């Protein structure tokens, strides 16, 4: 996204989010079992594990970027008194466009990752979809972000609403 748009806010937000996520990951062993155990046989397929997990992770990373950009957009709204001061409207419009592009990227990756996960499940267990919580919440996240993209495209929400719903959807 940065290579295409050449805007420093993308790198600033991505760097801040990366630092926060690395700190959270460092604290994770206190919550999760730090022991190393053998993988269950279905997870030993390096091909599917790499393809599916990488695609899903990149999709959620794009959604994390939308969260950061939407928070910056909301901050611009607060700072400018609702986007009414001078160049604030142009900045808010630009930030919303960057958030929109990142969300499109995330939706494509999450949809592809969900389909790849289904193919992997069919290959491993003989079923494409099993309605387990991980599958269901991936579908809910995908449909939620698609609804936001659709609402923005259809003009059902303004710039503030789009930024606010982007933050809510990540939560």
Short mmCIF file of N, CA and C in Angstrom, two decimals:
data_model
loop_
_atom_site.label_atom_id
_atom_site.label_comp_id
_atom_site.label_asym_id
_atom_site.label_seq_id
_atom_site.Cartn_x
_atom_site.Cartn_y
_atom_site.Cartn_z
N UNK A 1 0.83 -1.19 0.00
CA UNK A 1 0.00 0.00 0.00
C UNK A 1 0.88 1.25 0.00
N UNK A 2 1.96 1.21 0.77
CA UNK A 2 2.86 2.36 0.80
C UNK A 2 3.52 2.57 -0.56
N UNK A 3 3.95 1.50 -1.21
CA UNK A 3 4.62 1.62 -2.50
C UNK A 3 3.72 2.26 -3.54
N UNK A 4 2.43 1.99 -3.44
CA UNK A 4 1.49 2.56 -4.41
C UNK A 4 1.17 4.02 -4.12
N UNK A 5 0.93 4.34 -2.83
CA UNK A 5 0.45 5.68 -2.48
C UNK A 5 1.54 6.63 -1.99
N UNK A 6 2.69 6.09 -1.55
CA UNK A 6 3.83 6.90 -1.09
C UNK A 6 3.43 7.93 -0.03
N UNK A 7 2.69 7.48 0.99
CA UNK A 7 2.27 8.38 2.05
C UNK A 7 2.84 7.89 3.38
N UNK A 8 3.53 8.77 4.07
CA UNK A 8 4.22 8.43 5.30
C UNK A 8 3.32 7.95 6.41
N UNK A 9 2.05 8.36 6.40
CA UNK A 9 1.13 7.95 7.46
C UNK A 9 0.97 6.42 7.48
N UNK A 10 1.07 5.80 6.33
CA UNK A 10 0.94 4.34 6.26
C UNK A 10 2.08 3.68 7.02
N UNK A 11 3.30 4.14 6.78
CA UNK A 11 4.46 3.58 7.49
C UNK A 11 4.41 3.90 8.98
N UNK A 12 3.99 5.10 9.33
CA UNK A 12 3.92 5.48 10.74
C UNK A 12 2.92 4.60 11.49
N UNK A 13 1.74 4.41 10.91
CA UNK A 13 0.72 3.58 11.55
C UNK A 13 1.17 2.13 11.61
N UNK A 14 1.74 1.62 10.53
CA UNK A 14 2.20 0.23 10.50
C UNK A 14 3.32 0.00 11.52
N UNK A 15 4.21 0.97 11.66
CA UNK A 15 5.29 0.83 12.63
C UNK A 15 4.76 0.83 14.06
N UNK A 16 3.85 1.75 14.36
CA UNK A 16 3.26 1.80 15.70
C UNK A 16 2.50 0.53 16.04
N UNK A 17 1.70 0.05 15.09
CA UNK A 17 0.96 -1.20 15.32
C UNK A 17 1.90 -2.39 15.48
N UNK A 18 2.96 -2.43 14.68
CA UNK A 18 3.92 -3.54 14.78
C UNK A 18 4.58 -3.56 16.14
N UNK A 19 4.96 -2.40 16.64
CA UNK A 19 5.57 -2.34 17.98
C UNK A 19 4.60 -2.83 19.04
N UNK A 20 3.36 -2.37 18.97
CA UNK A 20 2.36 -2.80 19.94
C UNK A 20 2.13 -4.30 19.88
N UNK A 21 2.02 -4.84 18.67
CA UNK A 21 1.76 -6.27 18.51
C UNK A 21 2.95 -7.11 18.97
N UNK A 22 4.17 -6.63 18.73
CA UNK A 22 5.36 -7.36 19.21
C UNK A 22 5.42 -7.37 20.73
N UNK A 23 5.05 -6.28 21.36
CA UNK A 23 5.02 -6.23 22.83
C UNK A 23 3.96 -7.19 23.35
N UNK A 24 2.80 -7.21 22.70
CA UNK A 24 1.73 -8.14 23.11
C UNK A 24 2.16 -9.58 22.90
N UNK A 25 2.86 -9.87 21.81
CA UNK A 25 3.33 -11.23 21.55
C UNK A 25 4.39 -11.65 22.57
N UNK A 26 5.20 -10.71 23.00
CA UNK A 26 6.21 -11.02 24.01
C UNK A 26 5.56 -11.38 25.34
N UNK A 27 4.41 -10.79 25.62
CA UNK A 27 3.69 -11.09 26.86
C UNK A 27 2.85 -12.36 26.75
N UNK A 28 2.66 -12.89 25.56
CA UNK A 28 1.79 -14.05 25.34
C UNK A 28 2.23 -15.32 26.08
N UNK A 29 3.54 -15.60 26.24
CA UNK A 29 3.89 -16.83 26.95
C UNK A 29 3.34 -16.89 28.37
N UNK A 30 3.06 -15.75 28.96
CA UNK A 30 2.46 -15.77 30.29
C UNK A 30 1.03 -16.30 30.23
N UNK A 31 0.41 -16.22 29.08
CA UNK A 31 -0.97 -16.65 28.91
C UNK A 31 -1.03 -18.04 28.29
N UNK A 32 -0.20 -18.26 27.27
CA UNK A 32 -0.24 -19.52 26.54
C UNK A 32 0.83 -20.48 27.08
N UNK A 33 0.67 -21.74 26.79
CA UNK A 33 1.63 -22.76 27.21
C UNK A 33 2.93 -22.56 26.43
N UNK A 34 4.05 -22.28 27.11
CA UNK A 34 5.30 -22.05 26.39
C UNK A 34 6.00 -23.34 25.96
N UNK A 35 5.47 -24.48 26.35
CA UNK A 35 6.10 -25.75 26.00
C UNK A 35 5.96 -26.07 24.52
N UNK A 36 6.93 -26.84 24.03
CA UNK A 36 6.89 -27.28 22.64
C UNK A 36 6.41 -28.72 22.62
N UNK A 37 5.34 -28.94 21.88
CA UNK A 37 4.74 -30.28 21.79
C UNK A 37 4.67 -30.67 20.32
N UNK A 38 4.66 -31.97 20.00
CA UNK A 38 4.54 -32.38 18.60
C UNK A 38 3.21 -31.91 18.01
N UNK A 39 3.25 -31.56 16.73
CA UNK A 39 2.04 -31.13 16.05
C UNK A 39 1.13 -32.33 15.80
N UNK A 40 -0.16 -32.05 15.80
CA UNK A 40 -1.10 -33.09 15.42
C UNK A 40 -0.88 -33.38 13.94
N UNK A 41 -1.15 -34.60 13.49
CA UNK A 41 -0.81 -34.99 12.11
C UNK A 41 -1.36 -34.05 11.03
N UNK A 42 -2.56 -33.51 11.21
CA UNK A 42 -3.14 -32.66 10.18
C UNK A 42 -2.34 -31.38 9.97
N UNK A 43 -1.65 -30.92 11.00
CA UNK A 43 -0.87 -29.69 10.89
C UNK A 43 0.54 -29.91 10.34
N UNK A 44 0.87 -31.13 10.02
CA UNK A 44 2.21 -31.43 9.52
C UNK A 44 2.36 -31.21 8.02
N UNK A 45 1.31 -30.78 7.36
CA UNK A 45 1.37 -30.48 5.93
C UNK A 45 1.95 -29.07 5.77
N UNK A 46 3.23 -28.98 5.48
CA UNK A 46 3.88 -27.67 5.36
C UNK A 46 3.28 -26.83 4.24
N UNK A 47 2.87 -27.46 3.17
CA UNK A 47 2.30 -26.71 2.05
C UNK A 47 1.05 -25.97 2.48
N UNK A 48 0.04 -26.68 3.00
CA UNK A 48 -1.22 -26.06 3.37
C UNK A 48 -1.06 -25.16 4.58
N UNK A 49 -0.24 -25.57 5.53
CA UNK A 49 -0.02 -24.74 6.71
C UNK A 49 0.57 -23.39 6.31
N UNK A 50 1.56 -23.41 5.44
CA UNK A 50 2.20 -22.17 5.01
C UNK A 50 1.25 -21.30 4.21
N UNK A 51 0.60 -21.86 3.21
CA UNK A 51 -0.29 -21.09 2.33
C UNK A 51 -1.46 -20.49 3.11
N UNK A 52 -2.17 -21.32 3.85
CA UNK A 52 -3.37 -20.88 4.56
C UNK A 52 -3.03 -19.87 5.66
N UNK A 53 -2.08 -20.21 6.50
CA UNK A 53 -1.75 -19.34 7.64
C UNK A 53 -1.16 -18.02 7.16
N UNK A 54 -0.31 -18.04 6.15
CA UNK A 54 0.27 -16.81 5.63
C UNK A 54 -0.81 -15.90 5.04
N UNK A 55 -1.74 -16.47 4.30
CA UNK A 55 -2.81 -15.68 3.70
C UNK A 55 -3.71 -15.06 4.76
N UNK A 56 -4.11 -15.85 5.73
CA UNK A 56 -4.98 -15.34 6.80
C UNK A 56 -4.25 -14.27 7.61
N UNK A 57 -2.99 -14.51 7.94
CA UNK A 57 -2.23 -13.56 8.74
C UNK A 57 -2.05 -12.24 8.00
N UNK A 58 -1.76 -12.28 6.72
CA UNK A 58 -1.64 -11.05 5.94
C UNK A 58 -2.98 -10.31 5.87
N UNK A 59 -4.08 -11.05 5.78
CA UNK A 59 -5.40 -10.43 5.78
C UNK A 59 -5.68 -9.71 7.09
N UNK A 60 -5.39 -10.37 8.21
CA UNK A 60 -5.61 -9.72 9.51
C UNK A 60 -4.63 -8.57 9.73
N UNK A 61 -3.43 -8.65 9.16
CA UNK A 61 -2.49 -7.53 9.24
C UNK A 61 -3.04 -6.32 8.47
N UNK A 62 -3.66 -6.57 7.34
CA UNK A 62 -4.28 -5.47 6.59
C UNK A 62 -5.43 -4.86 7.39
N UNK A 63 -6.19 -5.70 8.10
CA UNK A 63 -7.26 -5.17 8.95
C UNK A 63 -6.70 -4.40 10.13
N UNK A 64 -5.57 -4.82 10.66
CA UNK A 64 -4.92 -4.05 11.73
C UNK A 64 -4.49 -2.69 11.21
N UNK A 65 -4.00 -2.64 9.98
CA UNK A 65 -3.64 -1.37 9.36
C UNK A 65 -4.88 -0.48 9.20
N UNK A 66 -6.01 -1.07 8.83
CA UNK A 66 -7.24 -0.27 8.73
C UNK A 66 -7.63 0.29 10.09
N UNK A 67 -7.44 -0.50 11.15
CA UNK A 67 -7.72 -0.02 12.50
C UNK A 67 -6.87 1.20 12.81
N UNK A 68 -5.57 1.12 12.55
CA UNK A 68 -4.69 2.24 12.82
C UNK A 68 -5.04 3.46 12.00
N UNK A 69 -5.26 3.27 10.71
CA UNK A 69 -5.61 4.41 9.85
C UNK A 69 -6.95 5.02 10.24
N UNK A 70 -7.91 4.19 10.62
CA UNK A 70 -9.22 4.72 11.03
C UNK A 70 -9.10 5.50 12.34
N UNK A 71 -8.23 5.05 13.25
CA UNK A 71 -8.02 5.81 14.48
C UNK A 71 -7.37 7.15 14.20
N UNK A 72 -6.44 7.18 13.26
CA UNK A 72 -5.84 8.46 12.86
C UNK A 72 -6.91 9.36 12.24
N UNK A 73 -7.79 8.79 11.44
CA UNK A 73 -8.88 9.55 10.84
C UNK A 73 -9.80 10.13 11.91
N UNK A 74 -10.16 9.31 12.89
CA UNK A 74 -11.02 9.79 13.97
C UNK A 74 -10.32 10.89 14.76
N UNK A 75 -9.01 10.76 14.95
CA UNK A 75 -8.25 11.81 15.63
C UNK A 75 -8.30 13.10 14.82
N UNK A 76 -8.22 13.01 13.50
CA UNK A 76 -8.33 14.19 12.65
C UNK A 76 -9.71 14.84 12.79
N UNK A 77 -10.75 14.01 12.92
CA UNK A 77 -12.09 14.56 13.14
C UNK A 77 -12.15 15.32 14.46
N UNK A 78 -11.60 14.75 15.51
CA UNK A 78 -11.62 15.40 16.82
C UNK A 78 -10.81 16.70 16.78
N UNK A 79 -9.64 16.63 16.17
CA UNK A 79 -8.75 17.79 16.11
C UNK A 79 -9.33 18.93 15.29
N UNK A 80 -10.07 18.60 14.27
CA UNK A 80 -10.58 19.65 13.37
C UNK A 80 -12.02 20.04 13.68
N UNK A 81 -12.57 19.53 14.76
CA UNK A 81 -13.95 19.89 15.09
C UNK A 81 -14.96 19.31 14.12
N UNK A 82 -14.77 18.08 13.72
CA UNK A 82 -15.71 17.41 12.81
C UNK A 82 -15.36 17.58 11.35
N UNK A 83 -14.09 17.89 11.07
CA UNK A 83 -13.65 18.00 9.69
C UNK A 83 -14.02 19.31 9.03
N UNK A 84 -14.21 20.37 9.84
CA UNK A 84 -14.64 21.64 9.28
C UNK A 84 -13.52 22.67 9.14
N UNK A 85 -12.32 22.37 9.61
CA UNK A 85 -11.22 23.33 9.55
C UNK A 85 -10.36 23.11 8.32
N UNK A 86 -10.15 24.14 7.57
CA UNK A 86 -9.19 24.20 6.47
C UNK A 86 -8.94 22.93 5.70
N UNK A 87 -7.69 22.46 5.77
CA UNK A 87 -7.27 21.29 5.01
C UNK A 87 -7.63 19.97 5.66
N UNK A 88 -8.35 20.03 6.78
CA UNK A 88 -8.69 18.79 7.49
C UNK A 88 -9.56 17.87 6.64
N UNK A 89 -10.47 18.43 5.88
CA UNK A 89 -11.36 17.62 5.06
C UNK A 89 -10.57 16.82 4.04
N UNK A 90 -9.58 17.44 3.42
CA UNK A 90 -8.75 16.73 2.44
C UNK A 90 -7.94 15.63 3.12
N UNK A 91 -7.40 15.91 4.30
CA UNK A 91 -6.65 14.88 5.04
C UNK A 91 -7.55 13.72 5.42
N UNK A 92 -8.75 14.04 5.90
CA UNK A 92 -9.69 12.99 6.31
C UNK A 92 -10.11 12.15 5.10
N UNK A 93 -10.37 12.81 4.00
CA UNK A 93 -10.75 12.09 2.78
C UNK A 93 -9.61 11.17 2.32
N UNK A 94 -8.38 11.66 2.39
CA UNK A 94 -7.21 10.87 2.01
C UNK A 94 -7.05 9.66 2.94
N UNK A 95 -7.18 9.89 4.24
CA UNK A 95 -7.06 8.79 5.21
C UNK A 95 -8.16 7.75 5.00
N UNK A 96 -9.38 8.22 4.72
CA UNK A 96 -10.47 7.27 4.45
C UNK A 96 -10.19 6.45 3.20
N UNK A 97 -9.61 7.08 2.19
CA UNK A 97 -9.29 6.34 0.95
C UNK A 97 -8.22 5.29 1.22
N UNK A 98 -7.21 5.63 2.03
CA UNK A 98 -6.17 4.66 2.37
C UNK A 98 -6.74 3.50 3.19
N UNK A 99 -7.64 3.84 4.12
CA UNK A 99 -8.30 2.80 4.92
C UNK A 99 -9.13 1.88 4.02
N UNK A 100 -9.81 2.47 3.06
CA UNK A 100 -10.63 1.70 2.12
C UNK A 100 -9.77 0.73 1.32
N UNK A 101 -8.63 1.19 0.82
CA UNK A 101 -7.74 0.32 0.05
C UNK A 101 -7.19 -0.82 0.91
N UNK A 102 -6.78 -0.50 2.13
CA UNK A 102 -6.26 -1.54 3.02
C UNK A 102 -7.35 -2.56 3.36
N UNK A 103 -8.58 -2.08 3.54
CA UNK A 103 -9.67 -3.00 3.85
C UNK A 103 -9.99 -3.89 2.65
N UNK A 104 -9.95 -3.36 1.46
CA UNK A 104 -10.16 -4.18 0.26
C UNK A 104 -9.11 -5.28 0.20
N UNK A 105 -7.87 -4.92 0.44
CA UNK A 105 -6.77 -5.88 0.44
C UNK A 105 -7.01 -6.97 1.49
N UNK A 106 -7.42 -6.56 2.69
CA UNK A 106 -7.69 -7.52 3.77
C UNK A 106 -8.84 -8.45 3.45
N UNK A 107 -9.91 -7.93 2.83
CA UNK A 107 -11.06 -8.76 2.49
C UNK A 107 -10.68 -9.82 1.46
N UNK A 108 -9.90 -9.42 0.46
CA UNK A 108 -9.48 -10.39 -0.56
C UNK A 108 -8.64 -11.49 0.09
N UNK A 109 -7.71 -11.10 0.95
CA UNK A 109 -6.84 -12.10 1.60
C UNK A 109 -7.61 -12.98 2.57
N UNK A 110 -8.52 -12.40 3.35
CA UNK A 110 -9.30 -13.21 4.29
C UNK A 110 -10.23 -14.17 3.55
N UNK A 111 -10.84 -13.72 2.47
CA UNK A 111 -11.69 -14.61 1.68
C UNK A 111 -10.87 -15.75 1.08
N UNK A 112 -9.71 -15.41 0.51
CA UNK A 112 -8.85 -16.45 -0.06
C UNK A 112 -8.36 -17.40 1.02
N UNK A 113 -7.99 -16.87 2.18
CA UNK A 113 -7.51 -17.72 3.28
C UNK A 113 -8.59 -18.63 3.82
N UNK A 114 -9.82 -18.13 3.88
CA UNK A 114 -10.93 -18.96 4.34
C UNK A 114 -11.22 -20.08 3.36
N UNK A 115 -11.19 -19.77 2.08
CA UNK A 115 -11.40 -20.80 1.06
C UNK A 115 -10.25 -21.81 1.09
N UNK A 116 -9.02 -21.32 1.21
CA UNK A 116 -7.87 -22.24 1.30
C UNK A 116 -7.95 -23.12 2.55
N UNK A 117 -8.43 -22.55 3.65
CA UNK A 117 -8.62 -23.35 4.87
C UNK A 117 -9.65 -24.44 4.66
N UNK A 118 -10.71 -24.11 3.92
CA UNK A 118 -11.73 -25.12 3.61
C UNK A 118 -11.17 -26.23 2.73
N UNK A 119 -10.34 -25.86 1.76
CA UNK A 119 -9.72 -26.88 0.90
C UNK A 119 -8.79 -27.76 1.73
N UNK A 120 -8.04 -27.14 2.62
CA UNK A 120 -7.15 -27.91 3.50
C UNK A 120 -7.96 -28.83 4.40
N UNK A 121 -9.07 -28.34 4.94
CA UNK A 121 -9.92 -29.17 5.80
C UNK A 121 -10.50 -30.35 5.01
N UNK A 122 -10.90 -30.09 3.77
CA UNK A 122 -11.42 -31.17 2.93
C UNK A 122 -10.34 -32.20 2.66
N UNK A 123 -9.14 -31.74 2.40
CA UNK A 123 -8.01 -32.63 2.16
C UNK A 123 -7.67 -33.44 3.42
N UNK A 124 -7.76 -32.80 4.59
CA UNK A 124 -7.34 -33.44 5.84
C UNK A 124 -8.44 -34.28 6.49
N UNK A 125 -9.66 -33.72 6.54
CA UNK A 125 -10.73 -34.37 7.28
C UNK A 125 -11.88 -34.85 6.42
N UNK A 126 -11.86 -34.52 5.14
CA UNK A 126 -12.93 -34.95 4.25
C UNK A 126 -14.16 -34.07 4.31
N UNK A 127 -14.04 -32.88 4.89
CA UNK A 127 -15.15 -31.93 4.94
C UNK A 127 -14.60 -30.54 4.69
N UNK A 128 -15.34 -29.76 3.90
CA UNK A 128 -14.90 -28.41 3.56
C UNK A 128 -15.18 -27.44 4.70
N UNK A 129 -16.32 -27.59 5.36
CA UNK A 129 -16.75 -26.65 6.39
C UNK A 129 -17.36 -27.45 7.53
N UNK A 130 -16.94 -27.18 8.76
CA UNK A 130 -17.45 -27.93 9.89
C UNK A 130 -18.17 -27.10 10.93
N UNK A 131 -18.32 -25.78 10.72
CA UNK A 131 -19.00 -24.88 11.63
C UNK A 131 -18.35 -24.85 13.01
N UNK A 132 -17.04 -25.06 13.09
CA UNK A 132 -16.39 -24.89 14.39
C UNK A 132 -16.16 -23.39 14.62
N UNK A 133 -15.90 -22.98 15.86
CA UNK A 133 -15.81 -21.55 16.17
C UNK A 133 -14.79 -20.78 15.34
N UNK A 134 -13.66 -21.37 15.04
CA UNK A 134 -12.65 -20.66 14.26
C UNK A 134 -13.15 -20.37 12.85
N UNK A 135 -13.81 -21.33 12.24
CA UNK A 135 -14.37 -21.13 10.89
C UNK A 135 -15.49 -20.10 10.91
N UNK A 136 -16.37 -20.22 11.90
CA UNK A 136 -17.52 -19.32 11.97
C UNK A 136 -17.07 -17.88 12.19
N UNK A 137 -16.10 -17.66 13.07
CA UNK A 137 -15.67 -16.29 13.33
C UNK A 137 -14.86 -15.72 12.18
N UNK A 138 -14.16 -16.55 11.44
CA UNK A 138 -13.50 -16.06 10.22
C UNK A 138 -14.56 -15.60 9.22
N UNK A 139 -15.65 -16.35 9.10
CA UNK A 139 -16.74 -15.97 8.21
C UNK A 139 -17.43 -14.69 8.70
N UNK A 140 -17.66 -14.58 10.00
CA UNK A 140 -18.29 -13.38 10.55
C UNK A 140 -17.41 -12.15 10.30
N UNK A 141 -16.10 -12.29 10.51
CA UNK A 141 -15.19 -11.17 10.25
C UNK A 141 -15.23 -10.78 8.78
N UNK A 142 -15.20 -11.76 7.91
CA UNK A 142 -15.24 -11.50 6.47
C UNK A 142 -16.54 -10.78 6.09
N UNK A 143 -17.67 -11.29 6.55
CA UNK A 143 -18.96 -10.67 6.22
C UNK A 143 -19.09 -9.28 6.81
N UNK A 144 -18.55 -9.09 8.01
CA UNK A 144 -18.59 -7.76 8.63
C UNK A 144 -17.82 -6.73 7.83
N UNK A 145 -16.62 -7.08 7.40
CA UNK A 145 -15.83 -6.15 6.60
C UNK A 145 -16.44 -5.94 5.21
N UNK A 146 -17.02 -6.98 4.64
CA UNK A 146 -17.70 -6.82 3.35
C UNK A 146 -18.89 -5.87 3.50
N UNK A 147 -19.62 -5.97 4.61
CA UNK A 147 -20.75 -5.07 4.85
C UNK A 147 -20.28 -3.62 4.95
N UNK A 148 -19.16 -3.39 5.60
CA UNK A 148 -18.64 -2.03 5.73
C UNK A 148 -18.19 -1.50 4.36
N UNK A 149 -17.49 -2.33 3.60
CA UNK A 149 -17.09 -1.90 2.26
C UNK A 149 -18.31 -1.59 1.39
N UNK A 150 -19.32 -2.43 1.49
CA UNK A 150 -20.53 -2.22 0.70
C UNK A 150 -21.24 -0.93 1.13
N UNK A 151 -21.34 -0.71 2.43
CA UNK A 151 -22.00 0.50 2.92
C UNK A 151 -21.27 1.76 2.48
N UNK A 152 -19.95 1.72 2.47
CA UNK A 152 -19.19 2.89 2.01
C UNK A 152 -19.39 3.09 0.51
N UNK A 153 -19.31 1.99 -0.24
CA UNK A 153 -19.47 2.08 -1.69
C UNK A 153 -20.86 2.59 -2.07
N UNK A 154 -21.88 2.13 -1.34
CA UNK A 154 -23.26 2.51 -1.64
C UNK A 154 -23.60 3.91 -1.12
N UNK A 155 -22.71 4.50 -0.32
CA UNK A 155 -22.97 5.83 0.22
C UNK A 155 -23.87 5.83 1.43
N UNK A 156 -24.00 4.70 2.12
CA UNK A 156 -24.86 4.61 3.29
C UNK A 156 -24.22 5.20 4.53
N UNK A 157 -22.91 5.48 4.48
CA UNK A 157 -22.25 6.09 5.62
C UNK A 157 -21.26 7.13 5.13
N UNK A 158 -21.07 8.14 5.95
CA UNK A 158 -20.12 9.20 5.61
C UNK A 158 -18.71 8.84 6.06
N UNK A 159 -17.85 9.85 6.01
CA UNK A 159 -16.45 9.62 6.36
C UNK A 159 -16.29 9.26 7.84
N UNK A 160 -16.99 9.95 8.71
CA UNK A 160 -16.88 9.64 10.13
C UNK A 160 -17.44 8.25 10.42
N UNK A 161 -18.58 7.93 9.85
CA UNK A 161 -19.19 6.62 10.07
C UNK A 161 -18.31 5.49 9.58
N UNK A 162 -17.68 5.71 8.43
CA UNK A 162 -16.79 4.69 7.89
C UNK A 162 -15.61 4.45 8.83
N UNK A 163 -15.00 5.52 9.31
CA UNK A 163 -13.87 5.37 10.22
C UNK A 163 -14.30 4.71 11.53
N UNK A 164 -15.44 5.13 12.06
CA UNK A 164 -15.92 4.56 13.32
C UNK A 164 -16.25 3.08 13.18
N UNK A 165 -16.95 2.71 12.11
CA UNK A 165 -17.30 1.30 11.91
C UNK A 165 -16.07 0.45 11.63
N UNK A 166 -15.04 1.04 11.03
CA UNK A 166 -13.81 0.30 10.81
C UNK A 166 -13.16 -0.07 12.14
N UNK A 167 -13.14 0.88 13.07
CA UNK A 167 -12.58 0.61 14.39
C UNK A 167 -13.42 -0.43 15.12
N UNK A 168 -14.75 -0.28 15.09
CA UNK A 168 -15.64 -1.23 15.77
C UNK A 168 -15.48 -2.63 15.18
N UNK A 169 -15.36 -2.72 13.86
CA UNK A 169 -15.27 -4.05 13.23
C UNK A 169 -14.02 -4.79 13.64
N UNK A 170 -12.92 -4.08 13.87
CA UNK A 170 -11.71 -4.78 14.30
C UNK A 170 -11.85 -5.29 15.73
N UNK A 171 -12.59 -4.58 16.53
CA UNK A 171 -12.78 -5.01 17.92
C UNK A 171 -13.57 -6.30 17.96
#
